GROMACS .gro file of C-alpha atoms in nm:
model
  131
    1UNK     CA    1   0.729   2.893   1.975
    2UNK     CA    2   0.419   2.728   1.841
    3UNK     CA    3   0.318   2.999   1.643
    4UNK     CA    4   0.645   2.927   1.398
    5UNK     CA    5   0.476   2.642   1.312
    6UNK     CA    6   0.378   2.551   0.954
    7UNK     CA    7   0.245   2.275   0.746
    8UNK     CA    8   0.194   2.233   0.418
    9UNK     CA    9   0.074   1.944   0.125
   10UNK     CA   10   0.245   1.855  -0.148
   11UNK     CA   11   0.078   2.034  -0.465
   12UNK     CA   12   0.188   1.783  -0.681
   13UNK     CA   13   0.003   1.499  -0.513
   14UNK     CA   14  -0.356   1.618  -0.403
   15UNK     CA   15  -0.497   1.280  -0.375
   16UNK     CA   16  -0.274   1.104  -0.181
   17UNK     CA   17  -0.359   1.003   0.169
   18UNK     CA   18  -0.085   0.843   0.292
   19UNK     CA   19   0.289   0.719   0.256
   20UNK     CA   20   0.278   0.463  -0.009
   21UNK     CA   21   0.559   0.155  -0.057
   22UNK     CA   22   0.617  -0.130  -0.235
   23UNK     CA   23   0.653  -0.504  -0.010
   24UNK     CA   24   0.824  -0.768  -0.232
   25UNK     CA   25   0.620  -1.078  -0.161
   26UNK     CA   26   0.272  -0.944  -0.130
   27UNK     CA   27  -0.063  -1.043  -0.300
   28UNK     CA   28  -0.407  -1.011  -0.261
   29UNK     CA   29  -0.661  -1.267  -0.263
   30UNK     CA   30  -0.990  -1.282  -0.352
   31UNK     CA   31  -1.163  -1.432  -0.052
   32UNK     CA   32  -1.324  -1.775  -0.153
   33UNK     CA   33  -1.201  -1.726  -0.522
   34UNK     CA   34  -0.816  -1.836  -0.526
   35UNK     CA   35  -0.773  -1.549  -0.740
   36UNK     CA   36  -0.435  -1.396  -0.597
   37UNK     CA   37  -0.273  -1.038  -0.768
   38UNK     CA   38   0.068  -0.891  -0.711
   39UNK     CA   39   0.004  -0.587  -0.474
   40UNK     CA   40   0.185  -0.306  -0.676
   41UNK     CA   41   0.179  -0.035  -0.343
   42UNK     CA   42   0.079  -0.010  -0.070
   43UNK     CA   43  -0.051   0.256   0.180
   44UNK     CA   44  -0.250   0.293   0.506
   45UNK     CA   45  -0.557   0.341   0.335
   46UNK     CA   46  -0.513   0.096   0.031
   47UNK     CA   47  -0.361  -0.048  -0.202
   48UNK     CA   48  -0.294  -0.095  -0.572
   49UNK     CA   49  -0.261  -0.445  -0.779
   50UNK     CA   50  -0.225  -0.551  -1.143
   51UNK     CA   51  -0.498  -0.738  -1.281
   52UNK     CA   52  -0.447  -0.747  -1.662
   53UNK     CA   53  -0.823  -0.881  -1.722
   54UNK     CA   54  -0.965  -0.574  -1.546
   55UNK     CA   55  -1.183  -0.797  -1.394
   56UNK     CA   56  -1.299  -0.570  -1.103
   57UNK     CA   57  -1.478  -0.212  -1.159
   58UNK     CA   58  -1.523   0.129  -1.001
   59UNK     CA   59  -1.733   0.084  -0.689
   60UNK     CA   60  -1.716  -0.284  -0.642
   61UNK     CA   61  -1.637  -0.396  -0.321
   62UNK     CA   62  -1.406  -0.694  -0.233
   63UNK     CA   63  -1.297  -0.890   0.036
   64UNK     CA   64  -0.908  -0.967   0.067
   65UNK     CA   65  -0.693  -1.165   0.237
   66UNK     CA   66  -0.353  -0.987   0.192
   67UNK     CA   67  -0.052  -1.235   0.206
   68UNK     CA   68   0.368  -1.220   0.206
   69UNK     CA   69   0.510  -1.508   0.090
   70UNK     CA   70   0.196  -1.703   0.050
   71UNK     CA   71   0.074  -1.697   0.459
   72UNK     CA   72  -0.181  -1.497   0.565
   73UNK     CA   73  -0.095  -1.148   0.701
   74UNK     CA   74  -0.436  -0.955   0.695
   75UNK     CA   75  -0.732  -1.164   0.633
   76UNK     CA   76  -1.045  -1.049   0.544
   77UNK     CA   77  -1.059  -0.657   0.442
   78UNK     CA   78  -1.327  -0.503   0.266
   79UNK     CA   79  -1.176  -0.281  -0.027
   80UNK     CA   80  -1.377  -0.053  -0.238
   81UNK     CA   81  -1.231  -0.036  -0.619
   82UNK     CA   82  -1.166   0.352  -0.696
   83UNK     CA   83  -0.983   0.351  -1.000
   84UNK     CA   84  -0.920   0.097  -1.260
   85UNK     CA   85  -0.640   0.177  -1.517
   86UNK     CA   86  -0.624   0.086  -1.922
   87UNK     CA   87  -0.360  -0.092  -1.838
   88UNK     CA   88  -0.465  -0.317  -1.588
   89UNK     CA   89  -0.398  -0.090  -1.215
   90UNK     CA   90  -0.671  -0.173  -1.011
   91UNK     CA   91  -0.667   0.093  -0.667
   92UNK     CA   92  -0.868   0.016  -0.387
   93UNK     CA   93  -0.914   0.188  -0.048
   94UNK     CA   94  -0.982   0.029   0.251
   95UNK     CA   95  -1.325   0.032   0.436
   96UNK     CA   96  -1.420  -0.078   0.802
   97UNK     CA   97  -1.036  -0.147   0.917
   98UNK     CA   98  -1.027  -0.284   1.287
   99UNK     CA   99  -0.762  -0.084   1.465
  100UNK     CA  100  -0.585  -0.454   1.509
  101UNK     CA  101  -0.568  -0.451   1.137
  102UNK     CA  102  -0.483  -0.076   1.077
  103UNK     CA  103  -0.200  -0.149   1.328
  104UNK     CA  104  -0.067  -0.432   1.163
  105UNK     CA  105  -0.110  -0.213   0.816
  106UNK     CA  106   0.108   0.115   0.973
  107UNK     CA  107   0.362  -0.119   1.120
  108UNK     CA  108   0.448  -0.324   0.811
  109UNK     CA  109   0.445   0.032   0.626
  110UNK     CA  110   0.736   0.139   0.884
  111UNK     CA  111   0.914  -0.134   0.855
  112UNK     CA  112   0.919  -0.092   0.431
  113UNK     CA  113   1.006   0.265   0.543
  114UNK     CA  114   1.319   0.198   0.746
  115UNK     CA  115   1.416  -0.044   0.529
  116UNK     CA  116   1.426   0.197   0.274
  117UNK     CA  117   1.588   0.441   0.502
  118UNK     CA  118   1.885   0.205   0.573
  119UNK     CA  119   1.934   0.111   0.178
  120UNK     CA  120   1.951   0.453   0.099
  121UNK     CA  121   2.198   0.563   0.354
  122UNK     CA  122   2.440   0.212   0.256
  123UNK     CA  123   2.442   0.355  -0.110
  124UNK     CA  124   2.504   0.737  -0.050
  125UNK     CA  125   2.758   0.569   0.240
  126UNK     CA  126   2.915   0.370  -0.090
  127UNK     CA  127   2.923   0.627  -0.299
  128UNK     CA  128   3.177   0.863  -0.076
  129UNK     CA  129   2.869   1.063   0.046
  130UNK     CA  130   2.734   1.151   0.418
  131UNK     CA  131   2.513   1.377   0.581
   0.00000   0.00000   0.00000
């Protein structure tokens, strides 16, 4: 019955959006700048990189070119800078996304997912457990 329905948000993360994940490869670059930084997560509607200089602040907006292994896999996405970190974390969040490019974005994030998914299962699998 529908009515036995229930959902409910994690208290312990208010501000997150969306399922975040890490991609092994990935960088963003500064469109026209050749300025490239290690993407530290990412998420549907962003992403985080390290940028020791803090060269970017709160409310600037960029435009990326997000890449795996050095080729192109988004180009050109306007990110708004919501958080830089004393340590160097710079957050952005997406703006303007075509829905080609959002579903690019969602499928790479389910890929990371099952990935994950699989690696998990091999260890508890190793380790003499199942489910």
């Amino acid at each position: 019955m529908m009515d036995d329905f229930e959902f409910t948000m994690d208290a312990a993360s208010p501000n997150r959006n969306a399922y975040r994940t890490r991609i092994p490869g990935l960088e963003a670059s500064l469109v026209g700048a050749g300025e490239a930084y290690p993407i530290s997560d990412l998420s549907a509607t962003g992403l985080s990189y390290l940028d020791p200089g803090r060269r970017h602040g709160r409310g600037e907006v960029l435009q990326l070119d997000l890449t795996i292994a050095k080729r192109i896999f988004l180009e050109d996405v306007t990110a708004k800078v919501m958080r830089v970190t004393d340590d160097g974390v710079t957050g952005v969040a997406f703006e303007g996304l075509t829905r080609q490019k959002e579903l690019r974005l969602d499928k790479l994030i389910l890929e990371a997912q099952k990935r994950l998914i699989a690696q998990r299962k091999k260890t508890e699998n190793q380790n003499g457990k199942s489910e």
